[in-house]
Short mmCIF file of N, CA and C in Angstrom, two decimals:
data_model
loop_
_atom_site.label_atom_id
_atom_site.label_comp_id
_atom_site.label_asym_id
_atom_site.label_seq_id
_atom_site.Cartn_x
_atom_site.Cartn_y
_atom_site.Cartn_z
N UNK I 1 2.17 13.28 -15.76
CA UNK I 1 1.27 14.14 -15.01
C UNK I 1 2.09 15.01 -14.08
N UNK I 2 1.65 16.22 -13.92
CA UNK I 2 2.38 17.16 -13.08
C UNK I 2 1.98 17.03 -11.62
N UNK I 3 2.81 17.54 -10.73
CA UNK I 3 2.48 17.55 -9.30
C UNK I 3 2.22 16.16 -8.76
N UNK I 4 1.20 16.03 -7.93
CA UNK I 4 0.87 14.74 -7.32
C UNK I 4 -0.06 13.89 -8.14
N UNK I 5 -0.41 14.33 -9.34
CA UNK I 5 -1.34 13.57 -10.18
C UNK I 5 -0.78 12.22 -10.60
N UNK I 6 0.55 12.06 -10.57
CA UNK I 6 1.16 10.78 -10.95
C UNK I 6 0.65 9.64 -10.06
N UNK I 7 0.20 9.93 -8.86
CA UNK I 7 -0.21 8.89 -7.92
C UNK I 7 -1.62 8.38 -8.16
N UNK I 8 -2.41 9.07 -8.98
CA UNK I 8 -3.79 8.65 -9.23
C UNK I 8 -3.79 7.25 -9.85
N UNK I 9 -4.59 6.36 -9.26
CA UNK I 9 -4.69 4.99 -9.72
C UNK I 9 -3.73 4.04 -9.02
N UNK I 10 -2.84 4.57 -8.20
CA UNK I 10 -1.87 3.72 -7.50
C UNK I 10 -2.45 3.14 -6.22
N UNK I 11 -2.06 1.90 -5.95
CA UNK I 11 -2.35 1.27 -4.68
C UNK I 11 -1.32 1.77 -3.67
N UNK I 12 -1.78 2.15 -2.49
CA UNK I 12 -0.91 2.68 -1.45
C UNK I 12 -1.27 2.09 -0.10
N UNK I 13 -0.32 2.21 0.84
CA UNK I 13 -0.58 1.88 2.24
C UNK I 13 -0.18 3.10 3.04
N UNK I 14 -1.02 3.51 3.99
CA UNK I 14 -0.71 4.61 4.89
C UNK I 14 -0.73 4.12 6.32
N UNK I 15 0.21 4.63 7.11
CA UNK I 15 0.28 4.26 8.52
C UNK I 15 -0.45 5.31 9.32
N UNK I 16 -1.46 4.88 10.06
CA UNK I 16 -2.22 5.78 10.92
C UNK I 16 -1.67 5.65 12.32
N UNK I 17 -0.97 6.67 12.77
CA UNK I 17 -0.28 6.67 14.06
C UNK I 17 -1.23 6.39 15.22
N UNK I 18 -2.41 6.99 15.22
CA UNK I 18 -3.36 6.78 16.32
C UNK I 18 -3.78 5.31 16.45
N UNK I 19 -3.92 4.65 15.30
CA UNK I 19 -4.32 3.24 15.30
C UNK I 19 -3.13 2.29 15.35
N UNK I 20 -1.93 2.84 15.10
CA UNK I 20 -0.70 2.04 15.04
C UNK I 20 -0.86 0.87 14.07
N UNK I 21 -1.38 1.20 12.88
CA UNK I 21 -1.71 0.17 11.89
C UNK I 21 -1.61 0.74 10.49
N UNK I 22 -1.24 -0.11 9.52
CA UNK I 22 -1.21 0.26 8.10
C UNK I 22 -2.58 0.00 7.50
N UNK I 23 -3.03 0.90 6.63
CA UNK I 23 -4.29 0.73 5.91
C UNK I 23 -4.03 0.87 4.42
N UNK I 24 -4.61 -0.03 3.64
CA UNK I 24 -4.43 -0.03 2.19
C UNK I 24 -5.59 0.66 1.49
N UNK I 25 -5.26 1.32 0.39
CA UNK I 25 -6.29 1.97 -0.41
C UNK I 25 -5.75 2.27 -1.80
N UNK I 26 -6.53 3.00 -2.56
CA UNK I 26 -6.13 3.40 -3.90
C UNK I 26 -6.36 4.89 -4.06
N UNK I 27 -5.37 5.57 -4.63
CA UNK I 27 -5.47 7.01 -4.85
C UNK I 27 -6.43 7.25 -6.01
N UNK I 28 -7.45 8.08 -5.79
CA UNK I 28 -8.46 8.35 -6.81
C UNK I 28 -8.40 9.78 -7.34
N UNK I 29 -7.82 10.72 -6.57
CA UNK I 29 -7.81 12.12 -7.01
C UNK I 29 -6.68 12.86 -6.31
N UNK I 30 -6.34 14.03 -6.85
CA UNK I 30 -5.32 14.90 -6.28
C UNK I 30 -5.83 16.33 -6.29
N UNK I 31 -5.61 17.06 -5.18
CA UNK I 31 -5.96 18.48 -5.10
C UNK I 31 -4.73 19.23 -4.62
N UNK I 32 -4.10 19.95 -5.52
CA UNK I 32 -2.90 20.71 -5.19
C UNK I 32 -3.16 22.17 -4.91
N UNK I 33 -4.43 22.56 -4.75
CA UNK I 33 -4.78 23.96 -4.53
C UNK I 33 -4.30 24.42 -3.14
N UNK I 34 -4.02 25.72 -2.98
CA UNK I 34 -3.57 26.25 -1.69
C UNK I 34 -4.61 26.07 -0.58
N UNK I 35 -5.87 25.91 -0.92
CA UNK I 35 -6.94 25.77 0.08
C UNK I 35 -7.14 24.32 0.52
N UNK I 36 -6.41 23.39 -0.08
CA UNK I 36 -6.62 21.97 0.21
C UNK I 36 -6.29 21.64 1.67
N UNK I 37 -7.14 20.79 2.27
CA UNK I 37 -6.95 20.33 3.64
C UNK I 37 -7.30 18.85 3.67
N UNK I 38 -6.48 18.04 4.37
CA UNK I 38 -6.77 16.62 4.42
C UNK I 38 -7.84 16.29 5.47
N UNK I 39 -8.22 15.03 5.56
CA UNK I 39 -9.27 14.60 6.48
C UNK I 39 -8.87 14.72 7.95
N UNK I 40 -7.60 15.00 8.19
CA UNK I 40 -7.10 15.14 9.56
C UNK I 40 -6.89 16.61 9.94
N UNK I 41 -7.21 17.53 9.01
CA UNK I 41 -7.09 18.96 9.27
C UNK I 41 -5.76 19.58 8.88
N UNK I 42 -4.87 18.82 8.21
CA UNK I 42 -3.57 19.32 7.79
C UNK I 42 -3.68 19.99 6.42
N UNK I 43 -3.21 21.24 6.33
CA UNK I 43 -3.27 21.98 5.07
C UNK I 43 -2.13 21.55 4.15
N UNK I 44 -2.38 21.63 2.86
CA UNK I 44 -1.37 21.30 1.85
C UNK I 44 -1.99 20.43 0.78
N UNK I 45 -1.22 20.14 -0.25
CA UNK I 45 -1.69 19.29 -1.34
C UNK I 45 -2.17 17.95 -0.78
N UNK I 46 -3.30 17.46 -1.28
CA UNK I 46 -3.90 16.24 -0.75
C UNK I 46 -4.28 15.27 -1.87
N UNK I 47 -4.30 14.00 -1.51
CA UNK I 47 -4.76 12.94 -2.40
C UNK I 47 -5.97 12.28 -1.77
N UNK I 48 -6.97 11.97 -2.59
CA UNK I 48 -8.11 11.20 -2.10
C UNK I 48 -7.73 9.73 -2.17
N UNK I 49 -7.69 9.07 -1.02
CA UNK I 49 -7.38 7.65 -0.94
C UNK I 49 -8.66 6.93 -0.55
N UNK I 50 -9.06 5.96 -1.37
CA UNK I 50 -10.27 5.19 -1.08
C UNK I 50 -9.85 3.92 -0.37
N UNK I 51 -10.29 3.81 0.89
CA UNK I 51 -10.04 2.64 1.71
C UNK I 51 -11.26 1.74 1.69
N UNK I 52 -11.16 0.58 2.31
CA UNK I 52 -12.28 -0.36 2.38
C UNK I 52 -13.51 0.31 3.00
N UNK I 53 -13.29 1.20 3.98
CA UNK I 53 -14.42 1.82 4.67
C UNK I 53 -14.77 3.21 4.13
N UNK I 54 -14.20 3.59 2.99
CA UNK I 54 -14.56 4.86 2.37
C UNK I 54 -13.36 5.73 2.06
N UNK I 55 -13.63 6.89 1.44
CA UNK I 55 -12.54 7.79 1.02
C UNK I 55 -12.10 8.74 2.13
N UNK I 56 -10.81 9.06 2.11
CA UNK I 56 -10.23 10.06 3.00
C UNK I 56 -9.26 10.90 2.18
N UNK I 57 -9.17 12.18 2.47
CA UNK I 57 -8.17 13.05 1.84
C UNK I 57 -6.92 12.99 2.69
N UNK I 58 -5.80 12.64 2.10
CA UNK I 58 -4.54 12.45 2.81
C UNK I 58 -3.47 13.40 2.28
N UNK I 59 -2.69 13.98 3.20
CA UNK I 59 -1.54 14.81 2.85
C UNK I 59 -0.32 13.90 2.85
N UNK I 60 0.08 13.43 1.68
CA UNK I 60 1.17 12.46 1.59
C UNK I 60 2.52 13.05 1.96
N UNK I 61 2.63 14.37 1.96
CA UNK I 61 3.89 15.02 2.36
C UNK I 61 4.14 14.86 3.86
N UNK I 62 3.09 14.66 4.65
CA UNK I 62 3.24 14.54 6.10
C UNK I 62 2.93 13.14 6.60
N UNK I 63 2.49 12.25 5.73
CA UNK I 63 2.09 10.90 6.13
C UNK I 63 3.24 9.91 5.94
N UNK I 64 3.16 8.81 6.67
CA UNK I 64 4.05 7.66 6.43
C UNK I 64 3.29 6.77 5.46
N UNK I 65 3.85 6.56 4.27
CA UNK I 65 3.10 5.82 3.27
C UNK I 65 4.03 5.07 2.34
N UNK I 66 3.44 4.11 1.60
CA UNK I 66 4.16 3.29 0.65
C UNK I 66 3.32 3.12 -0.61
N UNK I 67 4.01 2.91 -1.72
CA UNK I 67 3.32 2.60 -2.97
C UNK I 67 3.56 1.14 -3.33
N UNK I 68 2.74 0.62 -4.23
CA UNK I 68 2.92 -0.72 -4.76
C UNK I 68 3.96 -0.62 -5.88
N UNK I 69 5.16 -1.12 -5.62
CA UNK I 69 6.26 -1.03 -6.58
C UNK I 69 5.99 -1.81 -7.87
N UNK I 70 5.06 -2.75 -7.82
CA UNK I 70 4.72 -3.53 -9.02
C UNK I 70 4.04 -2.64 -10.07
N UNK I 71 3.57 -1.46 -9.68
CA UNK I 71 2.89 -0.55 -10.61
C UNK I 71 3.87 0.42 -11.27
N UNK I 72 5.15 0.29 -11.01
CA UNK I 72 6.14 1.17 -11.63
C UNK I 72 6.78 2.08 -10.60
N UNK I 73 7.79 2.85 -11.04
CA UNK I 73 8.55 3.70 -10.12
C UNK I 73 7.76 4.89 -9.60
N UNK I 74 8.15 5.34 -8.42
CA UNK I 74 7.55 6.53 -7.81
C UNK I 74 7.76 7.74 -8.72
N UNK I 75 6.78 8.63 -8.74
CA UNK I 75 6.89 9.86 -9.52
C UNK I 75 6.42 9.72 -10.96
N UNK I 76 6.05 8.52 -11.36
CA UNK I 76 5.57 8.29 -12.72
C UNK I 76 4.16 7.71 -12.67
N UNK I 77 3.36 7.98 -13.70
CA UNK I 77 2.01 7.40 -13.73
C UNK I 77 2.06 5.88 -13.65
N UNK I 78 0.97 5.27 -13.25
CA UNK I 78 0.88 3.82 -13.12
C UNK I 78 1.17 3.16 -14.46
N UNK I 79 2.01 2.12 -14.44
CA UNK I 79 2.32 1.36 -15.64
C UNK I 79 1.14 0.44 -15.94
N UNK I 80 0.44 0.66 -17.07
CA UNK I 80 -0.72 -0.14 -17.48
C UNK I 80 -0.65 -0.37 -18.98
N UNK I 81 -1.28 -1.43 -19.43
CA UNK I 81 -1.40 -1.62 -20.88
C UNK I 81 -2.17 -0.46 -21.51
N UNK I 82 -1.88 -0.14 -22.75
CA UNK I 82 -2.55 0.96 -23.45
C UNK I 82 -4.06 0.78 -23.43
N UNK I 83 -4.78 1.89 -23.19
CA UNK I 83 -6.23 1.89 -23.21
C UNK I 83 -6.87 1.48 -21.90
N UNK I 84 -6.07 1.18 -20.89
CA UNK I 84 -6.64 0.77 -19.60
C UNK I 84 -6.53 1.93 -18.62
N UNK I 85 -7.65 2.37 -18.05
CA UNK I 85 -7.69 3.49 -17.12
C UNK I 85 -7.41 3.04 -15.70
N UNK I 86 -7.54 3.98 -14.73
CA UNK I 86 -7.33 3.61 -13.33
C UNK I 86 -8.28 2.51 -12.90
N UNK I 87 -7.78 1.61 -12.07
CA UNK I 87 -8.64 0.53 -11.59
C UNK I 87 -9.57 1.06 -10.52
N UNK I 88 -10.65 0.37 -10.30
CA UNK I 88 -11.58 0.76 -9.25
C UNK I 88 -11.40 -0.10 -8.02
N UNK I 89 -10.36 -0.94 -8.02
CA UNK I 89 -10.15 -1.84 -6.89
C UNK I 89 -11.10 -3.02 -7.00
N UNK I 90 -11.09 -3.84 -6.00
CA UNK I 90 -11.97 -4.99 -5.99
C UNK I 90 -13.36 -4.54 -5.56
N UNK I 91 -14.30 -5.44 -5.60
CA UNK I 91 -15.68 -5.10 -5.25
C UNK I 91 -15.76 -4.49 -3.86
N UNK I 92 -16.64 -3.52 -3.71
CA UNK I 92 -16.84 -2.90 -2.41
C UNK I 92 -15.77 -1.89 -2.02
N UNK I 93 -14.91 -1.50 -2.96
CA UNK I 93 -13.88 -0.53 -2.65
C UNK I 93 -12.64 -1.13 -2.02
N UNK I 94 -12.63 -2.43 -1.80
CA UNK I 94 -11.45 -3.07 -1.21
C UNK I 94 -10.37 -3.20 -2.28
N UNK I 95 -9.15 -2.88 -1.93
CA UNK I 95 -8.03 -3.01 -2.86
C UNK I 95 -7.22 -4.23 -2.42
N UNK I 96 -6.97 -5.13 -3.35
CA UNK I 96 -6.24 -6.35 -3.02
C UNK I 96 -4.84 -6.00 -2.53
N UNK I 97 -4.40 -6.72 -1.51
CA UNK I 97 -3.08 -6.50 -0.94
C UNK I 97 -2.02 -7.03 -1.89
N UNK I 98 -0.94 -6.27 -2.03
CA UNK I 98 0.19 -6.69 -2.83
C UNK I 98 1.37 -6.93 -1.91
N UNK I 99 2.15 -7.94 -2.18
CA UNK I 99 3.26 -8.28 -1.31
C UNK I 99 4.42 -7.30 -1.45
N UNK I 100 4.63 -6.75 -2.64
CA UNK I 100 5.79 -5.90 -2.88
C UNK I 100 5.39 -4.44 -2.77
N UNK I 101 5.84 -3.79 -1.72
CA UNK I 101 5.58 -2.37 -1.52
C UNK I 101 6.90 -1.67 -1.33
N UNK I 102 6.97 -0.41 -1.74
CA UNK I 102 8.21 0.35 -1.66
C UNK I 102 7.90 1.66 -0.97
N UNK I 103 8.71 2.04 0.01
CA UNK I 103 8.53 3.33 0.67
C UNK I 103 8.78 4.43 -0.34
N UNK I 104 7.94 5.44 -0.33
CA UNK I 104 8.08 6.55 -1.26
C UNK I 104 8.98 7.61 -0.63
N UNK I 105 9.85 8.23 -1.43
CA UNK I 105 10.76 9.24 -0.93
C UNK I 105 10.03 10.51 -0.51
N UNK I 106 8.78 10.72 -0.99
CA UNK I 106 8.02 11.92 -0.65
C UNK I 106 7.40 11.88 0.73
N UNK I 107 7.26 10.69 1.29
CA UNK I 107 6.65 10.56 2.61
C UNK I 107 7.68 10.11 3.63
N UNK I 108 7.23 9.91 4.84
CA UNK I 108 8.12 9.44 5.90
C UNK I 108 8.40 7.96 5.72
N UNK I 109 9.61 7.54 5.96
CA UNK I 109 9.98 6.14 5.86
C UNK I 109 9.87 5.46 7.20
N UNK I 110 9.77 4.15 7.16
CA UNK I 110 9.73 3.37 8.41
C UNK I 110 11.08 3.39 9.06
#
């Protein structure tokens, strides 16, 4: 997949500076259009991340974030058995926590 579409279906964690806390979710969509704006008002390519409390559009270029390394290397589509599409997470939009996470080179590192 081109652009940021490789992240669709990936489990991610984003650090929200105001809350000083990491939040887990799953990337459901990508908008690379010039008009794209994230839920915090930052312009640029955005990913829709579905958290336990609902979806938010996130600009991963400006966010501190991590991917679940168990799903394969950064920059490549999620590694899944043939015929299996993106997961919908656990019931209620909650995404199960994974112990192995890897900082992505596209975002800010800890």
